[in-house]
Amino acid sequence: SSFIAEQKNTHMTHIEDKVIYGGVKGTRDAIMALRSLRDMLGGGDGNVSVKWDGAPAIFCGTDPRDGRFFVAKKGIFNATPKVYKSDADIDADTSGDLADKLKLALKYCADLGIKDVIQGDFLYGPGDLKTKKIKGKAYLTFHPNTIVYAIPASTPMAKQVKATKIGIVWHTTYKGKSFETMK
């Protein structure tokens, strides 16, 4: 019901990095976030969000220049926006695991009806989901970046995740008449 208007989100800072890179203001921001977490866990009002940590960052949506669906990496906000509308476009600019993930996003996100431009983190694709025992219990796991995510294997959520082709956590929407002016 409410939105925050911000600049382009090409990096999200972890709380511990706010202290190191943000100086006094970053330290104050980190303290306020930890106080909010404390308040929420204590039963009071608190506002806590989760930063999912996948890789790579994926952008996709409708190209405002021609109305065609695209996927992109952070180069979307270059002076000359770099977007991919076919597997050939991806192959011409990337390779390896990055190319594979961009092709999967292009294939599976094109039918979602995305009208604006959205940004998310790629969490898993074919072969990334594993079943592992953690403290004697079975979990469905995936490890997209620095964090291993674990879902109890016998839950409806694990069943739902297993039924998907890819996993992307979406976190930011951009609107505007051009890539250069999107907010």
Short mmCIF file of N, CA and C in Angstrom, two decimals:
data_model
loop_
_atom_site.label_atom_id
_atom_site.label_comp_id
_atom_site.label_asym_id
_atom_site.label_seq_id
_atom_site.Cartn_x
_atom_site.Cartn_y
_atom_site.Cartn_z
N SER A 1 0.81 -1.20 0.00
CA SER A 1 0.00 0.00 0.00
C SER A 1 0.85 1.26 0.00
N SER A 2 2.14 1.13 0.25
CA SER A 2 3.01 2.31 0.18
C SER A 2 4.28 1.94 -0.56
N PHE A 3 4.91 2.93 -1.15
CA PHE A 3 6.10 2.71 -1.94
C PHE A 3 7.17 3.71 -1.55
N ILE A 4 8.40 3.33 -1.75
CA ILE A 4 9.52 4.23 -1.51
C ILE A 4 10.10 4.58 -2.87
N ALA A 5 10.21 5.86 -3.18
CA ALA A 5 10.81 6.29 -4.44
C ALA A 5 12.30 6.49 -4.18
N GLU A 6 13.11 5.74 -4.90
CA GLU A 6 14.56 5.81 -4.70
C GLU A 6 15.26 5.83 -6.04
N GLN A 7 16.56 5.98 -5.97
CA GLN A 7 17.38 5.91 -7.17
C GLN A 7 17.56 4.44 -7.55
N LYS A 8 18.28 4.20 -8.63
CA LYS A 8 18.49 2.85 -9.11
C LYS A 8 19.23 2.02 -8.07
N ASN A 9 18.79 0.77 -7.91
CA ASN A 9 19.29 -0.12 -6.87
C ASN A 9 20.26 -1.12 -7.47
N THR A 10 21.52 -0.73 -7.59
CA THR A 10 22.49 -1.66 -8.15
C THR A 10 23.27 -2.41 -7.07
N HIS A 11 23.07 -2.02 -5.80
CA HIS A 11 23.71 -2.76 -4.71
C HIS A 11 22.92 -2.51 -3.42
N MET A 12 22.71 -3.58 -2.65
CA MET A 12 22.07 -3.45 -1.35
C MET A 12 23.12 -3.74 -0.29
N THR A 13 23.26 -2.84 0.66
CA THR A 13 24.31 -2.95 1.67
C THR A 13 23.86 -3.81 2.84
N HIS A 14 24.72 -4.74 3.24
CA HIS A 14 24.48 -5.55 4.43
C HIS A 14 24.66 -4.67 5.67
N ILE A 15 23.99 -5.03 6.75
CA ILE A 15 24.04 -4.21 7.97
C ILE A 15 25.46 -4.06 8.50
N GLU A 16 26.25 -5.12 8.47
CA GLU A 16 27.61 -5.03 8.99
C GLU A 16 28.49 -4.12 8.14
N ASP A 17 28.17 -4.02 6.85
CA ASP A 17 28.93 -3.15 5.96
C ASP A 17 28.58 -1.68 6.17
N LYS A 18 27.38 -1.40 6.68
CA LYS A 18 27.01 -0.02 6.96
C LYS A 18 27.97 0.60 7.97
N VAL A 19 28.41 -0.19 8.93
CA VAL A 19 29.34 0.30 9.95
C VAL A 19 30.69 0.61 9.31
N ILE A 20 31.16 -0.29 8.47
CA ILE A 20 32.49 -0.13 7.87
C ILE A 20 32.52 0.97 6.83
N TYR A 21 31.53 0.99 5.94
CA TYR A 21 31.57 1.91 4.81
C TYR A 21 30.76 3.19 5.02
N GLY A 22 29.90 3.20 6.02
CA GLY A 22 29.02 4.35 6.20
C GLY A 22 29.43 5.32 7.28
N GLY A 23 30.54 5.04 7.96
CA GLY A 23 31.00 5.94 8.99
C GLY A 23 29.98 6.08 10.11
N VAL A 24 29.90 7.29 10.67
CA VAL A 24 29.00 7.55 11.79
C VAL A 24 27.55 7.33 11.39
N LYS A 25 27.15 7.86 10.21
CA LYS A 25 25.77 7.68 9.77
C LYS A 25 25.46 6.20 9.55
N GLY A 26 26.35 5.45 8.93
CA GLY A 26 26.14 4.02 8.70
C GLY A 26 26.00 3.27 10.02
N THR A 27 26.83 3.64 10.99
CA THR A 27 26.75 3.00 12.30
C THR A 27 25.42 3.29 12.98
N ARG A 28 24.96 4.54 12.88
CA ARG A 28 23.64 4.89 13.45
C ARG A 28 22.54 4.10 12.76
N ASP A 29 22.60 3.98 11.42
CA ASP A 29 21.60 3.21 10.67
C ASP A 29 21.59 1.75 11.14
N ALA A 30 22.78 1.17 11.33
CA ALA A 30 22.88 -0.22 11.78
C ALA A 30 22.29 -0.38 13.18
N ILE A 31 22.60 0.56 14.06
CA ILE A 31 22.06 0.50 15.43
C ILE A 31 20.54 0.59 15.41
N MET A 32 19.99 1.49 14.60
CA MET A 32 18.54 1.64 14.52
C MET A 32 17.89 0.37 13.98
N ALA A 33 18.52 -0.27 13.00
CA ALA A 33 17.99 -1.52 12.46
C ALA A 33 18.00 -2.61 13.52
N LEU A 34 19.07 -2.70 14.29
CA LEU A 34 19.16 -3.71 15.34
C LEU A 34 18.15 -3.42 16.46
N ARG A 35 17.92 -2.16 16.78
CA ARG A 35 16.91 -1.82 17.79
C ARG A 35 15.52 -2.22 17.31
N SER A 36 15.25 -1.99 16.04
CA SER A 36 13.96 -2.37 15.48
C SER A 36 13.77 -3.88 15.56
N LEU A 37 14.82 -4.64 15.25
CA LEU A 37 14.76 -6.09 15.36
C LEU A 37 14.51 -6.51 16.81
N ARG A 38 15.22 -5.90 17.74
CA ARG A 38 15.03 -6.19 19.16
C ARG A 38 13.58 -5.93 19.58
N ASP A 39 13.05 -4.78 19.16
CA ASP A 39 11.68 -4.43 19.52
C ASP A 39 10.69 -5.44 18.95
N MET A 40 10.89 -5.83 17.70
CA MET A 40 9.97 -6.78 17.08
C MET A 40 10.03 -8.14 17.80
N LEU A 41 11.23 -8.61 18.10
CA LEU A 41 11.38 -9.90 18.78
C LEU A 41 10.84 -9.85 20.21
N GLY A 42 10.81 -8.68 20.79
CA GLY A 42 10.27 -8.51 22.13
C GLY A 42 8.76 -8.33 22.16
N GLY A 43 8.12 -8.42 21.01
CA GLY A 43 6.68 -8.31 20.95
C GLY A 43 6.17 -6.91 20.67
N GLY A 44 7.06 -5.97 20.54
CA GLY A 44 6.64 -4.60 20.27
C GLY A 44 6.60 -4.31 18.78
N ASP A 45 6.41 -3.05 18.48
CA ASP A 45 6.43 -2.64 17.08
C ASP A 45 7.85 -2.68 16.57
N GLY A 46 8.02 -3.21 15.42
CA GLY A 46 9.32 -3.24 14.78
C GLY A 46 9.11 -3.43 13.29
N ASN A 47 10.04 -2.96 12.54
CA ASN A 47 9.96 -3.07 11.09
C ASN A 47 11.24 -3.71 10.60
N VAL A 48 11.19 -4.98 10.25
CA VAL A 48 12.37 -5.72 9.84
C VAL A 48 12.13 -6.30 8.46
N SER A 49 13.13 -6.21 7.62
CA SER A 49 13.03 -6.82 6.30
C SER A 49 14.16 -7.83 6.14
N VAL A 50 14.00 -8.72 5.19
CA VAL A 50 15.01 -9.73 4.91
C VAL A 50 15.66 -9.40 3.59
N LYS A 51 16.97 -9.41 3.55
CA LYS A 51 17.68 -9.22 2.30
C LYS A 51 18.09 -10.60 1.80
N TRP A 52 17.38 -11.08 0.79
CA TRP A 52 17.76 -12.33 0.16
C TRP A 52 19.04 -12.07 -0.62
N ASP A 53 19.92 -13.04 -0.65
CA ASP A 53 21.24 -12.84 -1.24
C ASP A 53 21.47 -13.87 -2.34
N GLY A 54 20.96 -13.59 -3.52
CA GLY A 54 21.16 -14.46 -4.66
C GLY A 54 22.17 -13.87 -5.62
N ALA A 55 22.44 -14.58 -6.69
CA ALA A 55 23.37 -14.09 -7.71
C ALA A 55 23.09 -14.81 -9.01
N PRO A 56 23.09 -14.10 -10.08
CA PRO A 56 23.35 -12.67 -10.23
C PRO A 56 22.09 -11.86 -9.98
N ALA A 57 22.28 -10.52 -9.94
CA ALA A 57 21.13 -9.63 -9.96
C ALA A 57 20.49 -9.77 -11.34
N ILE A 58 19.18 -9.89 -11.38
CA ILE A 58 18.44 -10.05 -12.63
C ILE A 58 17.46 -8.88 -12.75
N PHE A 59 17.46 -8.25 -13.90
CA PHE A 59 16.47 -7.23 -14.22
C PHE A 59 15.67 -7.77 -15.39
N CYS A 60 14.37 -7.53 -15.41
CA CYS A 60 13.58 -7.92 -16.58
C CYS A 60 12.31 -7.09 -16.65
N GLY A 61 11.70 -7.14 -17.81
CA GLY A 61 10.46 -6.40 -17.99
C GLY A 61 10.28 -6.00 -19.43
N THR A 62 9.57 -4.92 -19.61
CA THR A 62 9.25 -4.42 -20.94
C THR A 62 10.18 -3.25 -21.26
N ASP A 63 10.89 -3.35 -22.36
CA ASP A 63 11.79 -2.29 -22.80
C ASP A 63 10.93 -1.10 -23.22
N PRO A 64 11.09 0.05 -22.56
CA PRO A 64 10.26 1.21 -22.90
C PRO A 64 10.53 1.75 -24.30
N ARG A 65 11.65 1.35 -24.90
CA ARG A 65 11.99 1.85 -26.24
C ARG A 65 11.21 1.13 -27.34
N ASP A 66 10.93 -0.18 -27.12
CA ASP A 66 10.26 -0.93 -28.20
C ASP A 66 9.15 -1.86 -27.72
N GLY A 67 8.91 -1.90 -26.39
CA GLY A 67 7.82 -2.71 -25.86
C GLY A 67 8.10 -4.20 -25.81
N ARG A 68 9.35 -4.62 -26.10
CA ARG A 68 9.70 -6.05 -26.08
C ARG A 68 10.22 -6.46 -24.70
N PHE A 69 9.99 -7.74 -24.37
CA PHE A 69 10.48 -8.29 -23.12
C PHE A 69 12.00 -8.44 -23.18
N PHE A 70 12.66 -8.22 -22.04
CA PHE A 70 14.11 -8.36 -21.97
C PHE A 70 14.52 -8.88 -20.60
N VAL A 71 15.75 -9.35 -20.51
CA VAL A 71 16.43 -9.57 -19.23
C VAL A 71 17.73 -8.78 -19.30
N ALA A 72 18.27 -8.48 -18.13
CA ALA A 72 19.51 -7.71 -18.09
C ALA A 72 20.25 -7.98 -16.79
N LYS A 73 21.49 -7.58 -16.77
CA LYS A 73 22.25 -7.53 -15.52
C LYS A 73 22.40 -6.05 -15.18
N LYS A 74 23.32 -5.68 -14.32
CA LYS A 74 23.40 -4.30 -13.85
C LYS A 74 23.73 -3.30 -14.96
N GLY A 75 24.18 -3.77 -16.12
CA GLY A 75 24.46 -2.89 -17.26
C GLY A 75 23.22 -2.22 -17.82
N ILE A 76 22.06 -2.57 -17.31
CA ILE A 76 20.82 -1.94 -17.75
C ILE A 76 20.86 -0.42 -17.54
N PHE A 77 21.61 0.04 -16.56
CA PHE A 77 21.65 1.47 -16.25
C PHE A 77 22.90 2.16 -16.79
N ASN A 78 23.62 1.51 -17.72
CA ASN A 78 24.74 2.16 -18.39
C ASN A 78 24.23 3.30 -19.25
N ALA A 79 25.14 4.16 -19.70
CA ALA A 79 24.76 5.25 -20.61
C ALA A 79 24.05 4.68 -21.84
N THR A 80 24.55 3.54 -22.33
CA THR A 80 23.86 2.79 -23.37
C THR A 80 23.37 1.51 -22.70
N PRO A 81 22.07 1.45 -22.36
CA PRO A 81 21.56 0.29 -21.61
C PRO A 81 21.83 -1.03 -22.33
N LYS A 82 22.30 -2.01 -21.56
CA LYS A 82 22.60 -3.32 -22.11
C LYS A 82 21.50 -4.28 -21.67
N VAL A 83 20.65 -4.67 -22.62
CA VAL A 83 19.55 -5.60 -22.34
C VAL A 83 19.61 -6.74 -23.35
N TYR A 84 19.03 -7.88 -22.96
CA TYR A 84 19.07 -9.09 -23.80
C TYR A 84 17.65 -9.54 -24.11
N LYS A 85 17.37 -9.72 -25.40
CA LYS A 85 16.03 -10.11 -25.82
C LYS A 85 16.01 -11.47 -26.51
N SER A 86 17.18 -12.10 -26.61
CA SER A 86 17.29 -13.43 -27.21
C SER A 86 18.50 -14.15 -26.62
N ASP A 87 18.52 -15.46 -26.79
CA ASP A 87 19.69 -16.23 -26.35
C ASP A 87 20.94 -15.75 -27.08
N ALA A 88 20.80 -15.36 -28.35
CA ALA A 88 21.94 -14.87 -29.13
C ALA A 88 22.50 -13.58 -28.52
N ASP A 89 21.61 -12.69 -28.05
CA ASP A 89 22.07 -11.46 -27.39
C ASP A 89 22.90 -11.80 -26.15
N ILE A 90 22.42 -12.78 -25.39
CA ILE A 90 23.12 -13.19 -24.17
C ILE A 90 24.48 -13.79 -24.51
N ASP A 91 24.51 -14.69 -25.50
CA ASP A 91 25.76 -15.33 -25.90
C ASP A 91 26.79 -14.34 -26.42
N ALA A 92 26.33 -13.25 -27.04
CA ALA A 92 27.24 -12.26 -27.60
C ALA A 92 27.95 -11.45 -26.52
N ASP A 93 27.41 -11.45 -25.30
CA ASP A 93 27.97 -10.58 -24.26
C ASP A 93 28.41 -11.30 -22.99
N THR A 94 27.93 -12.53 -22.77
CA THR A 94 28.24 -13.25 -21.53
C THR A 94 28.60 -14.69 -21.85
N SER A 95 28.97 -15.41 -20.82
CA SER A 95 29.27 -16.84 -21.00
C SER A 95 29.11 -17.56 -19.66
N GLY A 96 29.23 -18.89 -19.72
CA GLY A 96 29.23 -19.70 -18.51
C GLY A 96 27.94 -19.65 -17.72
N ASP A 97 28.10 -19.70 -16.40
CA ASP A 97 26.96 -19.75 -15.47
C ASP A 97 26.06 -18.51 -15.60
N LEU A 98 26.67 -17.34 -15.79
CA LEU A 98 25.89 -16.12 -15.94
C LEU A 98 24.99 -16.21 -17.17
N ALA A 99 25.54 -16.65 -18.28
CA ALA A 99 24.74 -16.79 -19.51
C ALA A 99 23.61 -17.80 -19.30
N ASP A 100 23.92 -18.91 -18.64
CA ASP A 100 22.89 -19.93 -18.39
C ASP A 100 21.72 -19.36 -17.58
N LYS A 101 22.04 -18.60 -16.53
CA LYS A 101 20.99 -18.03 -15.67
C LYS A 101 20.18 -16.97 -16.40
N LEU A 102 20.84 -16.13 -17.18
CA LEU A 102 20.12 -15.12 -17.95
C LEU A 102 19.18 -15.77 -18.97
N LYS A 103 19.63 -16.86 -19.60
CA LYS A 103 18.78 -17.57 -20.57
C LYS A 103 17.57 -18.20 -19.88
N LEU A 104 17.77 -18.75 -18.68
CA LEU A 104 16.65 -19.31 -17.93
C LEU A 104 15.64 -18.21 -17.57
N ALA A 105 16.15 -17.06 -17.12
CA ALA A 105 15.26 -15.95 -16.78
C ALA A 105 14.51 -15.47 -18.02
N LEU A 106 15.18 -15.38 -19.14
CA LEU A 106 14.53 -14.96 -20.39
C LEU A 106 13.43 -15.94 -20.77
N LYS A 107 13.72 -17.23 -20.64
CA LYS A 107 12.75 -18.26 -21.02
C LYS A 107 11.53 -18.28 -20.11
N TYR A 108 11.74 -18.24 -18.80
CA TYR A 108 10.64 -18.45 -17.87
C TYR A 108 9.94 -17.17 -17.41
N CYS A 109 10.59 -16.04 -17.48
CA CYS A 109 9.96 -14.80 -17.01
C CYS A 109 9.16 -14.09 -18.11
N ALA A 110 9.41 -14.44 -19.35
CA ALA A 110 8.74 -13.76 -20.47
C ALA A 110 7.21 -13.89 -20.38
N ASP A 111 6.72 -14.99 -19.84
CA ASP A 111 5.27 -15.23 -19.78
C ASP A 111 4.61 -14.72 -18.50
N LEU A 112 5.34 -13.98 -17.67
CA LEU A 112 4.78 -13.51 -16.40
C LEU A 112 3.95 -12.24 -16.53
N GLY A 113 3.98 -11.60 -17.67
CA GLY A 113 3.20 -10.38 -17.87
C GLY A 113 3.77 -9.16 -17.18
N ILE A 114 5.07 -9.10 -17.03
CA ILE A 114 5.72 -7.97 -16.36
C ILE A 114 5.65 -6.75 -17.28
N LYS A 115 5.07 -5.66 -16.78
CA LYS A 115 4.89 -4.45 -17.59
C LYS A 115 5.96 -3.41 -17.32
N ASP A 116 6.40 -3.29 -16.09
CA ASP A 116 7.45 -2.32 -15.75
C ASP A 116 8.79 -3.04 -15.84
N VAL A 117 9.76 -2.57 -15.11
CA VAL A 117 11.06 -3.23 -15.00
C VAL A 117 11.22 -3.63 -13.54
N ILE A 118 11.54 -4.90 -13.32
CA ILE A 118 11.73 -5.37 -11.94
C ILE A 118 13.15 -5.91 -11.78
N GLN A 119 13.62 -5.86 -10.54
CA GLN A 119 14.95 -6.34 -10.20
C GLN A 119 14.83 -7.38 -9.11
N GLY A 120 15.63 -8.42 -9.22
CA GLY A 120 15.66 -9.45 -8.20
C GLY A 120 17.00 -10.15 -8.17
N ASP A 121 17.08 -11.17 -7.35
CA ASP A 121 18.28 -11.99 -7.23
C ASP A 121 17.94 -13.41 -7.61
N PHE A 122 18.76 -14.00 -8.46
CA PHE A 122 18.58 -15.37 -8.91
C PHE A 122 18.95 -16.29 -7.75
N LEU A 123 18.01 -17.17 -7.35
CA LEU A 123 18.24 -18.05 -6.21
C LEU A 123 18.62 -19.47 -6.62
N TYR A 124 17.94 -20.03 -7.63
CA TYR A 124 18.26 -21.39 -8.05
C TYR A 124 17.74 -21.67 -9.45
N GLY A 125 18.37 -22.63 -10.06
CA GLY A 125 17.95 -23.13 -11.37
C GLY A 125 18.09 -24.64 -11.36
N PRO A 126 17.98 -25.26 -12.52
CA PRO A 126 18.09 -26.73 -12.59
C PRO A 126 19.40 -27.22 -11.96
N GLY A 127 19.28 -28.20 -11.11
CA GLY A 127 20.46 -28.80 -10.47
C GLY A 127 20.91 -28.11 -9.20
N ASP A 128 20.34 -26.96 -8.87
CA ASP A 128 20.78 -26.22 -7.67
C ASP A 128 20.08 -26.67 -6.39
N LEU A 129 18.92 -27.31 -6.50
CA LEU A 129 18.19 -27.76 -5.32
C LEU A 129 18.75 -29.09 -4.84
N LYS A 130 19.09 -29.17 -3.56
CA LYS A 130 19.65 -30.38 -2.97
C LYS A 130 18.86 -30.73 -1.72
N THR A 131 18.83 -32.00 -1.38
CA THR A 131 18.26 -32.42 -0.10
C THR A 131 19.42 -32.76 0.82
N LYS A 132 19.45 -32.11 1.98
CA LYS A 132 20.55 -32.32 2.93
C LYS A 132 19.97 -32.50 4.32
N LYS A 133 20.69 -33.26 5.14
CA LYS A 133 20.35 -33.42 6.55
C LYS A 133 21.07 -32.35 7.34
N ILE A 134 20.31 -31.65 8.17
CA ILE A 134 20.86 -30.63 9.06
C ILE A 134 20.33 -30.96 10.45
N LYS A 135 21.24 -31.27 11.35
CA LYS A 135 20.88 -31.66 12.71
C LYS A 135 19.84 -32.78 12.70
N GLY A 136 20.04 -33.74 11.80
CA GLY A 136 19.19 -34.92 11.74
C GLY A 136 17.88 -34.76 11.00
N LYS A 137 17.58 -33.58 10.47
CA LYS A 137 16.33 -33.35 9.74
C LYS A 137 16.62 -33.05 8.28
N ALA A 138 15.74 -33.52 7.39
CA ALA A 138 15.92 -33.32 5.96
C ALA A 138 15.45 -31.92 5.55
N TYR A 139 16.25 -31.26 4.73
CA TYR A 139 15.94 -29.93 4.22
C TYR A 139 16.19 -29.89 2.72
N LEU A 140 15.39 -29.11 2.03
CA LEU A 140 15.65 -28.76 0.64
C LEU A 140 16.52 -27.50 0.70
N THR A 141 17.69 -27.55 0.07
CA THR A 141 18.61 -26.43 0.18
C THR A 141 18.99 -25.89 -1.20
N PHE A 142 19.41 -24.63 -1.20
CA PHE A 142 20.04 -24.01 -2.36
C PHE A 142 21.01 -22.96 -1.84
N HIS A 143 22.07 -22.74 -2.60
CA HIS A 143 23.20 -21.91 -2.14
C HIS A 143 23.59 -20.95 -3.26
N PRO A 144 22.81 -19.88 -3.47
CA PRO A 144 23.05 -19.00 -4.61
C PRO A 144 24.23 -18.06 -4.46
N ASN A 145 24.64 -17.78 -3.24
CA ASN A 145 25.69 -16.80 -3.03
C ASN A 145 26.39 -17.15 -1.72
N THR A 146 26.30 -16.30 -0.72
CA THR A 146 27.01 -16.57 0.53
C THR A 146 26.17 -17.32 1.55
N ILE A 147 24.86 -17.32 1.38
CA ILE A 147 23.95 -17.94 2.35
C ILE A 147 23.39 -19.23 1.77
N VAL A 148 23.33 -20.28 2.61
CA VAL A 148 22.63 -21.51 2.22
C VAL A 148 21.22 -21.39 2.78
N TYR A 149 20.23 -21.47 1.88
CA TYR A 149 18.83 -21.43 2.29
C TYR A 149 18.35 -22.86 2.48
N ALA A 150 17.61 -23.12 3.56
CA ALA A 150 17.14 -24.46 3.87
C ALA A 150 15.66 -24.42 4.23
N ILE A 151 14.89 -25.24 3.53
CA ILE A 151 13.45 -25.33 3.75
C ILE A 151 13.16 -26.74 4.25
N PRO A 152 12.46 -26.91 5.37
CA PRO A 152 12.15 -28.27 5.83
C PRO A 152 11.53 -29.08 4.68
N ALA A 153 12.13 -30.24 4.40
CA ALA A 153 11.79 -31.01 3.20
C ALA A 153 10.35 -31.49 3.14
N SER A 154 9.70 -31.65 4.27
CA SER A 154 8.35 -32.21 4.27
C SER A 154 7.25 -31.14 4.24
N THR A 155 7.61 -29.89 4.02
CA THR A 155 6.63 -28.81 4.07
C THR A 155 6.03 -28.50 2.70
N PRO A 156 4.86 -27.87 2.69
CA PRO A 156 4.27 -27.44 1.42
C PRO A 156 5.18 -26.48 0.64
N MET A 157 5.92 -25.65 1.35
CA MET A 157 6.82 -24.73 0.67
C MET A 157 7.90 -25.49 -0.10
N ALA A 158 8.47 -26.54 0.50
CA ALA A 158 9.49 -27.33 -0.19
C ALA A 158 8.89 -27.98 -1.44
N LYS A 159 7.68 -28.48 -1.32
CA LYS A 159 7.01 -29.09 -2.47
C LYS A 159 6.80 -28.05 -3.58
N GLN A 160 6.40 -26.85 -3.19
CA GLN A 160 6.18 -25.79 -4.16
C GLN A 160 7.50 -25.40 -4.86
N VAL A 161 8.56 -25.27 -4.10
CA VAL A 161 9.86 -24.91 -4.68
C VAL A 161 10.33 -26.01 -5.65
N LYS A 162 10.17 -27.27 -5.27
CA LYS A 162 10.58 -28.37 -6.15
C LYS A 162 9.82 -28.36 -7.47
N ALA A 163 8.60 -27.82 -7.47
CA ALA A 163 7.78 -27.81 -8.68
C ALA A 163 8.16 -26.67 -9.64
N THR A 164 9.05 -25.78 -9.23
CA THR A 164 9.42 -24.63 -10.06
C THR A 164 10.64 -24.95 -10.92
N LYS A 165 10.80 -24.19 -11.98
CA LYS A 165 11.95 -24.34 -12.88
C LYS A 165 13.13 -23.51 -12.39
N ILE A 166 12.83 -22.29 -11.91
CA ILE A 166 13.86 -21.40 -11.38
C ILE A 166 13.28 -20.65 -10.19
N GLY A 167 14.16 -20.06 -9.40
CA GLY A 167 13.74 -19.23 -8.29
C GLY A 167 14.44 -17.88 -8.36
N ILE A 168 13.64 -16.82 -8.37
CA ILE A 168 14.17 -15.46 -8.33
C ILE A 168 13.37 -14.71 -7.27
N VAL A 169 14.04 -14.01 -6.39
CA VAL A 169 13.35 -13.18 -5.41
C VAL A 169 13.36 -11.75 -5.95
N TRP A 170 12.15 -11.22 -6.18
CA TRP A 170 12.00 -9.88 -6.73
C TRP A 170 11.92 -8.88 -5.58
N HIS A 171 12.61 -7.74 -5.71
CA HIS A 171 12.59 -6.78 -4.61
C HIS A 171 12.42 -5.32 -5.02
N THR A 172 12.59 -5.00 -6.28
CA THR A 172 12.52 -3.60 -6.67
C THR A 172 11.80 -3.47 -8.00
N THR A 173 10.92 -2.46 -8.10
CA THR A 173 10.22 -2.14 -9.34
C THR A 173 10.67 -0.76 -9.81
N TYR A 174 10.94 -0.63 -11.10
CA TYR A 174 11.31 0.65 -11.69
C TYR A 174 10.24 1.07 -12.67
N LYS A 175 9.95 2.37 -12.69
CA LYS A 175 8.98 2.93 -13.63
C LYS A 175 9.62 4.14 -14.30
N GLY A 176 9.27 4.33 -15.56
CA GLY A 176 9.77 5.49 -16.28
C GLY A 176 9.65 5.29 -17.77
N LYS A 177 9.83 6.37 -18.49
CA LYS A 177 9.68 6.33 -19.95
C LYS A 177 10.96 5.92 -20.66
N SER A 178 12.07 5.85 -19.91
CA SER A 178 13.35 5.39 -20.48
C SER A 178 14.17 4.77 -19.35
N PHE A 179 15.14 3.94 -19.72
CA PHE A 179 16.01 3.35 -18.69
C PHE A 179 16.75 4.44 -17.92
N GLU A 180 17.15 5.49 -18.63
CA GLU A 180 17.94 6.55 -18.02
C GLU A 180 17.17 7.36 -16.97
N THR A 181 15.84 7.42 -17.12
CA THR A 181 15.04 8.24 -16.19
C THR A 181 14.23 7.42 -15.21
N MET A 182 14.38 6.11 -15.21
CA MET A 182 13.59 5.27 -14.30
C MET A 182 13.92 5.56 -12.85
N LYS A 183 12.88 5.46 -12.03
CA LYS A 183 13.00 5.62 -10.58
C LYS A 183 12.35 4.42 -9.92
#
